[in-house]
PDB file of C-alpha atoms in Angstrom:
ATOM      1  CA  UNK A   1       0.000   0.000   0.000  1.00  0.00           C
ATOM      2  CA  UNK A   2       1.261   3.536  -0.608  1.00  0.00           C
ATOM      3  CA  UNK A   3       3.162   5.290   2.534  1.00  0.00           C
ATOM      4  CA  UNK A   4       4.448   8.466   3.470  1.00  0.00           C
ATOM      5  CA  UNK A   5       6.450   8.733   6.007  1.00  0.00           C
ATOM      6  CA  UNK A   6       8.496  11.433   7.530  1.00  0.00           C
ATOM      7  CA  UNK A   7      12.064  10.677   9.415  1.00  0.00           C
ATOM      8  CA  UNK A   8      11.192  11.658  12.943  1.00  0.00           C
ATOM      9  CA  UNK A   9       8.087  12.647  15.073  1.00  0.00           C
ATOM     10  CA  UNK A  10       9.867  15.151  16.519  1.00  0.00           C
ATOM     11  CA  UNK A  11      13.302  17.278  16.458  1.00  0.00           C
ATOM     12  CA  UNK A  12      15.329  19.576  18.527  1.00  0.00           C
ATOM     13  CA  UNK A  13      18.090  21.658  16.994  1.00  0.00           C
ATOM     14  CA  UNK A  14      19.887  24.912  18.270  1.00  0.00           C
ATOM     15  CA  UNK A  15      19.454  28.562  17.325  1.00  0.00           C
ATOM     16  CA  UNK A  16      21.718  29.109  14.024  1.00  0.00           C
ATOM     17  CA  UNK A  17      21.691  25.696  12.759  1.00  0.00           C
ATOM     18  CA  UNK A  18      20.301  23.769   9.370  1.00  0.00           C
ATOM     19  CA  UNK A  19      17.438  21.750  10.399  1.00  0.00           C
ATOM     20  CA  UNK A  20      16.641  19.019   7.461  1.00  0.00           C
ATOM     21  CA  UNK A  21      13.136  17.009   7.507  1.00  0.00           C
ATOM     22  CA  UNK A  22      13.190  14.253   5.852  1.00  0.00           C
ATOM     23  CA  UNK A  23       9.950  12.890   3.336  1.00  0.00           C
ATOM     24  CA  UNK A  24       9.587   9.689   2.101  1.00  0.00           C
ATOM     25  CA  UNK A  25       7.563   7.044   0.439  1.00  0.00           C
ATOM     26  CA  UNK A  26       6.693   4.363  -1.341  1.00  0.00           C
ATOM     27  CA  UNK A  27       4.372   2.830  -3.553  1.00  0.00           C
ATOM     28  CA  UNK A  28       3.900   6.364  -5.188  1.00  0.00           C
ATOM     29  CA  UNK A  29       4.890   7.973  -7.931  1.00  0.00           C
ATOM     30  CA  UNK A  30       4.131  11.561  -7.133  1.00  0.00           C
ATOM     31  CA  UNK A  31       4.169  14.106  -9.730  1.00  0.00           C
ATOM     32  CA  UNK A  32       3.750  17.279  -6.843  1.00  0.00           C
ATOM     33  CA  UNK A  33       5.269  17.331  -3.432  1.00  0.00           C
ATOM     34  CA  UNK A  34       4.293  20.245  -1.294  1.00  0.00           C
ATOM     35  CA  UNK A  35       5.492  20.995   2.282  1.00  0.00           C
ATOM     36  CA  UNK A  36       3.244  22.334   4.392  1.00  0.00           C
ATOM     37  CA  UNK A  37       4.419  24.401   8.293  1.00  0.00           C
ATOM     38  CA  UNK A  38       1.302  23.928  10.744  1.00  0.00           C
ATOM     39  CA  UNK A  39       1.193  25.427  14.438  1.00  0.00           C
ATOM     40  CA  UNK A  40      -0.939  24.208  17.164  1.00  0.00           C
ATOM     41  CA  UNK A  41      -4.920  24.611  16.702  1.00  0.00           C
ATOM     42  CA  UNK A  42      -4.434  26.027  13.485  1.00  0.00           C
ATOM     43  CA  UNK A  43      -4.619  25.025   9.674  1.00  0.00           C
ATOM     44  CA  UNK A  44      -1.592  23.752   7.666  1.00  0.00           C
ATOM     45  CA  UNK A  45       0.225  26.815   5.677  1.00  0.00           C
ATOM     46  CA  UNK A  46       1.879  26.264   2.129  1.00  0.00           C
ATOM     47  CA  UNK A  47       5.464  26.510   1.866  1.00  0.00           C
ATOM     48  CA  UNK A  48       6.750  25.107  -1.086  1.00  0.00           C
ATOM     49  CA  UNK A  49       5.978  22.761  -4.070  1.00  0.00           C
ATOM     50  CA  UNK A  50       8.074  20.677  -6.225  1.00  0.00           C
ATOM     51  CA  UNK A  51       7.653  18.789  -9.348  1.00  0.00           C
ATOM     52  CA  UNK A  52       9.126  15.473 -10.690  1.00  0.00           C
ATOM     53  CA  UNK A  53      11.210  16.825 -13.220  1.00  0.00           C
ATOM     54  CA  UNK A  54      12.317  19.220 -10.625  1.00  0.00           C
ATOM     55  CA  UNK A  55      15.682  18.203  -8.276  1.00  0.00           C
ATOM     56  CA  UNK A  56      15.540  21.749  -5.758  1.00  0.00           C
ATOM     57  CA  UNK A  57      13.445  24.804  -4.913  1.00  0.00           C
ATOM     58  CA  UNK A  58      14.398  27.564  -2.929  1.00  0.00           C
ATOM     59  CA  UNK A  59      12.278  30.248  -1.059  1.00  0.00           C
ATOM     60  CA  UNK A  60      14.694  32.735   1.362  1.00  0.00           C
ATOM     61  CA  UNK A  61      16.318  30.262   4.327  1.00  0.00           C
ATOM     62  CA  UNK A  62      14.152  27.407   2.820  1.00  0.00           C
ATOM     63  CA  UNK A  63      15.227  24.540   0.246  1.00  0.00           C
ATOM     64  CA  UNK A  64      13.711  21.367  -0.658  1.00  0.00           C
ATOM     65  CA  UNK A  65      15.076  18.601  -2.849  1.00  0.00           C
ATOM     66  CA  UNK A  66      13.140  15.680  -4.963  1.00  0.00           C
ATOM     67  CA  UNK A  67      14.825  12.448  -5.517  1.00  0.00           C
ATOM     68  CA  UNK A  68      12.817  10.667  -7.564  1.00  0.00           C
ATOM     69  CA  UNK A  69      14.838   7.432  -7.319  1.00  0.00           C
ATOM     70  CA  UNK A  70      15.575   7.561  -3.579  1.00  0.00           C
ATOM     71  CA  UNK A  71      11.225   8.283  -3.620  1.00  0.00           C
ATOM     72  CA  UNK A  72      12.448  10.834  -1.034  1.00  0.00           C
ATOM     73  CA  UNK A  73      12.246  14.821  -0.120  1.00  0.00           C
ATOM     74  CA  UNK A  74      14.754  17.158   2.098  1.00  0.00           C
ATOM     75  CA  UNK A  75      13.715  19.688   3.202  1.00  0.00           C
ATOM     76  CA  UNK A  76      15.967  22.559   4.735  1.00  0.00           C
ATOM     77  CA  UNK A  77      15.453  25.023   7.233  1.00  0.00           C
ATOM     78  CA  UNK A  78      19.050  27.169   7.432  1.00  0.00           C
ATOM     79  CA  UNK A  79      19.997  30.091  10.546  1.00  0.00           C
ATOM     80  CA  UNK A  80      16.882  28.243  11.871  1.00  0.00           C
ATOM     81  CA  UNK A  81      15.045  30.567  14.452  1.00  0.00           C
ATOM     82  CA  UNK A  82      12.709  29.887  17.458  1.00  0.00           C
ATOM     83  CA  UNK A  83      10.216  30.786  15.072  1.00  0.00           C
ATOM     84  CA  UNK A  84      10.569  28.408  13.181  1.00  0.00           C
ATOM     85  CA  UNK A  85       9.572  26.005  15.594  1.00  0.00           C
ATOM     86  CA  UNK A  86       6.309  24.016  14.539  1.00  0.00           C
ATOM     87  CA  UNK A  87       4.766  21.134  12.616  1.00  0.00           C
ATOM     88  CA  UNK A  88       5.847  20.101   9.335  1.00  0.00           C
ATOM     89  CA  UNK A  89       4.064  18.247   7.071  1.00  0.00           C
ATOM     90  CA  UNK A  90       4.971  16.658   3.285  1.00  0.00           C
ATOM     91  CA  UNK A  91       2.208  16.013   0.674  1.00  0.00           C
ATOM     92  CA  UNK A  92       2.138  14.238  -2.523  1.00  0.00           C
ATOM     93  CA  UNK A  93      -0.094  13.741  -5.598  1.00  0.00           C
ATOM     94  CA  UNK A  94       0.132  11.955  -8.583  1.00  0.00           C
ATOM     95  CA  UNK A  95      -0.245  13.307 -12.535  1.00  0.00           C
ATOM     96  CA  UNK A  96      -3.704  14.291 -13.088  1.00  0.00           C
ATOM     97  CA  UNK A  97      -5.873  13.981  -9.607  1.00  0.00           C
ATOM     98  CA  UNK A  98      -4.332  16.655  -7.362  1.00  0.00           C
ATOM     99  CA  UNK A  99      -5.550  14.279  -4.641  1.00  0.00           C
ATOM    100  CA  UNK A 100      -2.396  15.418  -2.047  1.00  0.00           C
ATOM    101  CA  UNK A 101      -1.999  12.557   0.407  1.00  0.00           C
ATOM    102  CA  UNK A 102       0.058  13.837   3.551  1.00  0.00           C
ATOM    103  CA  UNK A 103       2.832  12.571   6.036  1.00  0.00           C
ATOM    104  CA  UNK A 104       2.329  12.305   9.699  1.00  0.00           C
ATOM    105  CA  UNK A 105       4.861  15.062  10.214  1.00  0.00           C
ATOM    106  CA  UNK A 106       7.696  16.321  11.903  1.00  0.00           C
ATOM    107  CA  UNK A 107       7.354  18.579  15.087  1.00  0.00           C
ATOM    108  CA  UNK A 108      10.660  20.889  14.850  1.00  0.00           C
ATOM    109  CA  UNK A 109      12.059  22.691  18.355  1.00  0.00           C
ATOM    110  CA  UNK A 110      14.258  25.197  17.573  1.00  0.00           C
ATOM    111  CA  UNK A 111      16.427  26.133  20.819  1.00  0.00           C
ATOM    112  CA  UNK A 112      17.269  29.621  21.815  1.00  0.00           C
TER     113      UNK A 112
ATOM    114  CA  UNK B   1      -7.356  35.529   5.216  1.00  0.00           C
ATOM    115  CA  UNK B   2      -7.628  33.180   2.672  1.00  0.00           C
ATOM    116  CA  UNK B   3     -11.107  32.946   2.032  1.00  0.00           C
ATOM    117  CA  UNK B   4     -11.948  30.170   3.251  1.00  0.00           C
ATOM    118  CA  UNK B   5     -14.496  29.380   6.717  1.00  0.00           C
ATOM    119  CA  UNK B   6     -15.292  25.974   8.127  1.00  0.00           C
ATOM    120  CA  UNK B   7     -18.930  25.820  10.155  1.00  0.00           C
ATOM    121  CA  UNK B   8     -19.325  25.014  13.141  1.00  0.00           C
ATOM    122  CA  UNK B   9     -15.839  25.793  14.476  1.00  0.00           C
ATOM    123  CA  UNK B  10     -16.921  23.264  17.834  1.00  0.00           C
ATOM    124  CA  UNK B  11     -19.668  20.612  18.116  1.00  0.00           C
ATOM    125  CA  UNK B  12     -20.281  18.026  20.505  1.00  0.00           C
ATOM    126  CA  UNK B  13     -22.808  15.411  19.395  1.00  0.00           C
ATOM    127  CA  UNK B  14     -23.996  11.660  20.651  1.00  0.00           C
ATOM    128  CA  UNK B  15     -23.472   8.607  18.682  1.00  0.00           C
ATOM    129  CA  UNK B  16     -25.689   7.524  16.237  1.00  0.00           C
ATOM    130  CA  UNK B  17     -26.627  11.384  14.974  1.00  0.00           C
ATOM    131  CA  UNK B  18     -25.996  13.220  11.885  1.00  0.00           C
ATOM    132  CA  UNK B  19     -23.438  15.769  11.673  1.00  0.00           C
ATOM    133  CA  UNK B  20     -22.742  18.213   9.034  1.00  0.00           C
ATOM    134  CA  UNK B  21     -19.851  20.500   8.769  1.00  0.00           C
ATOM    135  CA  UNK B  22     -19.687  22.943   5.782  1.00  0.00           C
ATOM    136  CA  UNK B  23     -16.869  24.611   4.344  1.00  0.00           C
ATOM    137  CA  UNK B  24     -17.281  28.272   2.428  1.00  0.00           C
ATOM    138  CA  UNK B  25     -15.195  29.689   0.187  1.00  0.00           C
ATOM    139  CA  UNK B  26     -15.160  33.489  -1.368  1.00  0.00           C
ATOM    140  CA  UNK B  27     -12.259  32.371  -4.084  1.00  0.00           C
ATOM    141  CA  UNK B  28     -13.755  30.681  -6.210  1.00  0.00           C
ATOM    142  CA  UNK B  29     -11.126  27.753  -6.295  1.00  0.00           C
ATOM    143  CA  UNK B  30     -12.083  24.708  -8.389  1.00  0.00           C
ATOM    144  CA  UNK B  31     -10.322  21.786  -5.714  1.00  0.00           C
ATOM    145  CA  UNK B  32     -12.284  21.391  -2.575  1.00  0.00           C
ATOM    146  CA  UNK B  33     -10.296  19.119   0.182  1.00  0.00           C
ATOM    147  CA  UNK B  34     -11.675  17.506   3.630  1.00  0.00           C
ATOM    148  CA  UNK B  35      -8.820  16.010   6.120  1.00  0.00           C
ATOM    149  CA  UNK B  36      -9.248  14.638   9.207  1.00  0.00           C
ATOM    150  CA  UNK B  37      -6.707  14.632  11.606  1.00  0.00           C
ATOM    151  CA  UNK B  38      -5.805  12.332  14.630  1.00  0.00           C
ATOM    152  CA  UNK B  39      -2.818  12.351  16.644  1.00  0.00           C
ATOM    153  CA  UNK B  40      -0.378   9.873  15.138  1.00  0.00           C
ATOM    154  CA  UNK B  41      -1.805   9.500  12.149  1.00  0.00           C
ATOM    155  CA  UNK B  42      -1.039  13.304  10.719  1.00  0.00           C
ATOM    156  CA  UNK B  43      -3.650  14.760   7.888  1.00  0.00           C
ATOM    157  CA  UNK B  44      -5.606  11.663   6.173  1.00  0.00           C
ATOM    158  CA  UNK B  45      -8.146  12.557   3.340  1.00  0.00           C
ATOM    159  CA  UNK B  46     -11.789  12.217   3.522  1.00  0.00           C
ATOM    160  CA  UNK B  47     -12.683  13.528   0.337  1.00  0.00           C
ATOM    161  CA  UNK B  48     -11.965  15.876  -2.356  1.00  0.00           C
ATOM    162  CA  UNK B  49     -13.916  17.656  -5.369  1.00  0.00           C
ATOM    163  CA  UNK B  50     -12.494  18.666  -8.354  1.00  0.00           C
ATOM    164  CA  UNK B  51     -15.885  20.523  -9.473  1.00  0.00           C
ATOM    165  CA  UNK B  52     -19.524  20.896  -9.150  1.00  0.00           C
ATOM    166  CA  UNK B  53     -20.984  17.888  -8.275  1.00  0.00           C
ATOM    167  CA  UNK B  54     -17.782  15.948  -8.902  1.00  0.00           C
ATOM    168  CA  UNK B  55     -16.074  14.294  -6.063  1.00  0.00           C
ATOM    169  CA  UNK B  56     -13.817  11.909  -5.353  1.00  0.00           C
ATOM    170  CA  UNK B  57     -13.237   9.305  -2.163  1.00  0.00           C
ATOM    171  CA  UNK B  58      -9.604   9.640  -0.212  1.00  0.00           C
ATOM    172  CA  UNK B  59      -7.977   7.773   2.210  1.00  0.00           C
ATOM    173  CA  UNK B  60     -10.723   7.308   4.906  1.00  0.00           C
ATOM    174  CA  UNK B  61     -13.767   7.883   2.986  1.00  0.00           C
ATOM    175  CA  UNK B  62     -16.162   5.140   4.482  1.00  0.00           C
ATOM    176  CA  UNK B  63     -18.826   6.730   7.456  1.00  0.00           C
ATOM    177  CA  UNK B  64     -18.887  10.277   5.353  1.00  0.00           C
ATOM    178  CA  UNK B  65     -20.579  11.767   2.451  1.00  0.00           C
ATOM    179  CA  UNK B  66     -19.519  15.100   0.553  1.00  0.00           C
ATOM    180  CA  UNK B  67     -21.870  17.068  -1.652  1.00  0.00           C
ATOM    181  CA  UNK B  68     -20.613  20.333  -3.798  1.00  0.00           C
ATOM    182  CA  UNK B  69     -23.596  21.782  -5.163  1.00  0.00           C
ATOM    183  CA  UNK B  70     -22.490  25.415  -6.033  1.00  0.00           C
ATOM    184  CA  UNK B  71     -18.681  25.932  -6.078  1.00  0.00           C
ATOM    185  CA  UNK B  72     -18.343  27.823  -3.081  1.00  0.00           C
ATOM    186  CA  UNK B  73     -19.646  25.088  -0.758  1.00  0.00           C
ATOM    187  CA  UNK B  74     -18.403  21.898   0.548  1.00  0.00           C
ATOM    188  CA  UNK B  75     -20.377  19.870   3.009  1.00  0.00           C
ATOM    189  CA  UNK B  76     -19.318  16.744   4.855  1.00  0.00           C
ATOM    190  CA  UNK B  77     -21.616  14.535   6.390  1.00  0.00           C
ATOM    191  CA  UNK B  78     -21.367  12.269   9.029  1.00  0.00           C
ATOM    192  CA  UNK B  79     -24.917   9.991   8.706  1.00  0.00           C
ATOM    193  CA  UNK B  80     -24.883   8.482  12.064  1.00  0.00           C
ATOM    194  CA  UNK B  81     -21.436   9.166  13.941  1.00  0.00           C
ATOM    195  CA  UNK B  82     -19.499   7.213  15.865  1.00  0.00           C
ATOM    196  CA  UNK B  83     -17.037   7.724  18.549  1.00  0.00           C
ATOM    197  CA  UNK B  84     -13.926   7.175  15.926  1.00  0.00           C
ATOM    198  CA  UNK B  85     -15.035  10.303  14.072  1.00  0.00           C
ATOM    199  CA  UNK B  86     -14.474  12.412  17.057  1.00  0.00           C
ATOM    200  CA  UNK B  87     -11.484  14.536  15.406  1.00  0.00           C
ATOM    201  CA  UNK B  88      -9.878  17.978  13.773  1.00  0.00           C
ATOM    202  CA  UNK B  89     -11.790  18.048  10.369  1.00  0.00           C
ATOM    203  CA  UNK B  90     -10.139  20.897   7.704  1.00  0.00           C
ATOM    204  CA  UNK B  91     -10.990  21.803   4.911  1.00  0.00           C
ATOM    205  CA  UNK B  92      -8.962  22.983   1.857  1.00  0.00           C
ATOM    206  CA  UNK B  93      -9.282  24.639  -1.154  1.00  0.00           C
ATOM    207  CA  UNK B  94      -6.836  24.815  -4.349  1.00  0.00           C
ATOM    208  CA  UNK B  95      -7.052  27.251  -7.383  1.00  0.00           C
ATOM    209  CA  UNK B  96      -4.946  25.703  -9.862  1.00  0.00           C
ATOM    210  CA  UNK B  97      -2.615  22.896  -9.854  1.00  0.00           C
ATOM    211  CA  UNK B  98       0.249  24.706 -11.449  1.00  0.00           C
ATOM    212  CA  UNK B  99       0.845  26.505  -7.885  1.00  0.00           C
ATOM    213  CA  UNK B 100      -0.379  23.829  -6.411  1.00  0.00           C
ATOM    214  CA  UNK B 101      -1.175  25.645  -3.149  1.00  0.00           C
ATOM    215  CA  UNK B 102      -4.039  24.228  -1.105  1.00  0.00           C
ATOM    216  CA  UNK B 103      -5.238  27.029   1.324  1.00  0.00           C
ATOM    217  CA  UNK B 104      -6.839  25.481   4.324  1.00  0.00           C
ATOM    218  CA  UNK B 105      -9.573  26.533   7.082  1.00  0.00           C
ATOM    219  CA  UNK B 106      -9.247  26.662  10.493  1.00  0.00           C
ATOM    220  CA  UNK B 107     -10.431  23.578  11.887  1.00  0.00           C
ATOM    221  CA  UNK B 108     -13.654  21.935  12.702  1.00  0.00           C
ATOM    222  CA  UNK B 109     -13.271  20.179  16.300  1.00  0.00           C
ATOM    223  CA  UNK B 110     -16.118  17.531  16.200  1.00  0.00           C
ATOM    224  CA  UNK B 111     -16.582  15.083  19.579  1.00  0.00           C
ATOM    225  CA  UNK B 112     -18.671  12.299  19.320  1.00  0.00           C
ATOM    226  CA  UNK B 113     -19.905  11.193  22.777  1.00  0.00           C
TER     227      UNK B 113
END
């Protein structure tokens, strides 16, 4: 059966640091992989996409990679801040449904 | 905001009654979404619609019902619920799939008793 599954419930880094989640799956052959950045009793907020043929996308301190092969995402937080602390979520569709099936998410602590 | 509202934003119901939550938009956005979500098991898909009157099951589709009769509104409905559909229910709603972005509500806390 398909799976998504992202590397670690949760992760603590320091102030300053790179944090990388980590996205993967299998089963799938997604053609769109979004990452989404929730915080508590509120709805999930877009951060990136990235396409198949795509390998990286960059947005300011964020980056995220597609490895089509490895059926896995990075996704890059650098000079992470305490605000950056949250919930973050991977989603993938295939060609043609835009049905976007999501991980179970990694809850990032960024330490002061 | 976004556009988008989810009604009502708290209900507590009994087992074995019908719930419906409805989701508004102002956008009109053609993709319509409905998530649930549980701890553990992240955001799982209800169902989606990718139009008026066409819809589509996801993940976790059995024990709801969607209906999108004008483009603006979603509904999900719970027939007779059950304690397992006590849950966060979002809704989400994309424009196009070229940016991809699904903008989502705030969250529909629903406890079945």
């Amino acid at each position: 059966s398909q799976k998504i599954e992202q590397n670690s419930e949760a992760l603590n880094i320091q102030e300053g640091k790179t944090a990388t989640l980590t996205c993967n799956y299998t089963n799938y052959s997604p053609a769109y992989l979004q990452w989404y950045r929730q915080d508590p009793g509120r709805g999930p907020v877009f951060l990136l996409l990235i396409r198949e043929n795509e390998k990286e996308k960059r947005k300011e301190r964020l980056k995220v990679t597609f490895d089509t092969t490895l059926k896995q995402s990075l996704f890059h937080i650098t000079a992470s801040q305490p605000a950056d602390s949250a919930t973050y979520l991977c989603a993938l569709a295939t060609s043609g449904t835009y049905k976007y099936i999501f991980g179970t998410g990694t809850r990032l602590k960024v330490l002061a | 905001d976004a556009g988008i509202t989810q009604s009502p934003r708290h209900k507590v119901t009994e087992t074995g009654t019908p719930v419906t939550l409805r989701c508004h938009q102002t956008e009109n956005h053609r993709y319509m979404y409905w998530y649930r979500q549980d701890p553990g098991h992240g955001l799982r898909l209800i169902h989606y619609s990718y139009g008026v009157k066409d819809t589509d099951k996801g993940e976790v589709s059995d024990g709801y019902s969607v209906s999108r009769s004008k483009t603006e509104d979603f509904l999900l409905t719970l027939e007779s619920a059950t304690s397992s559909q006590t849950s966060v229910y979002f809704c989400a709603m994309m424009d196009s799939p070229n940016t991809g972005e699904l903008f989502f509500g705030e969250g529909s806390r629903l406890t079945v008793l």
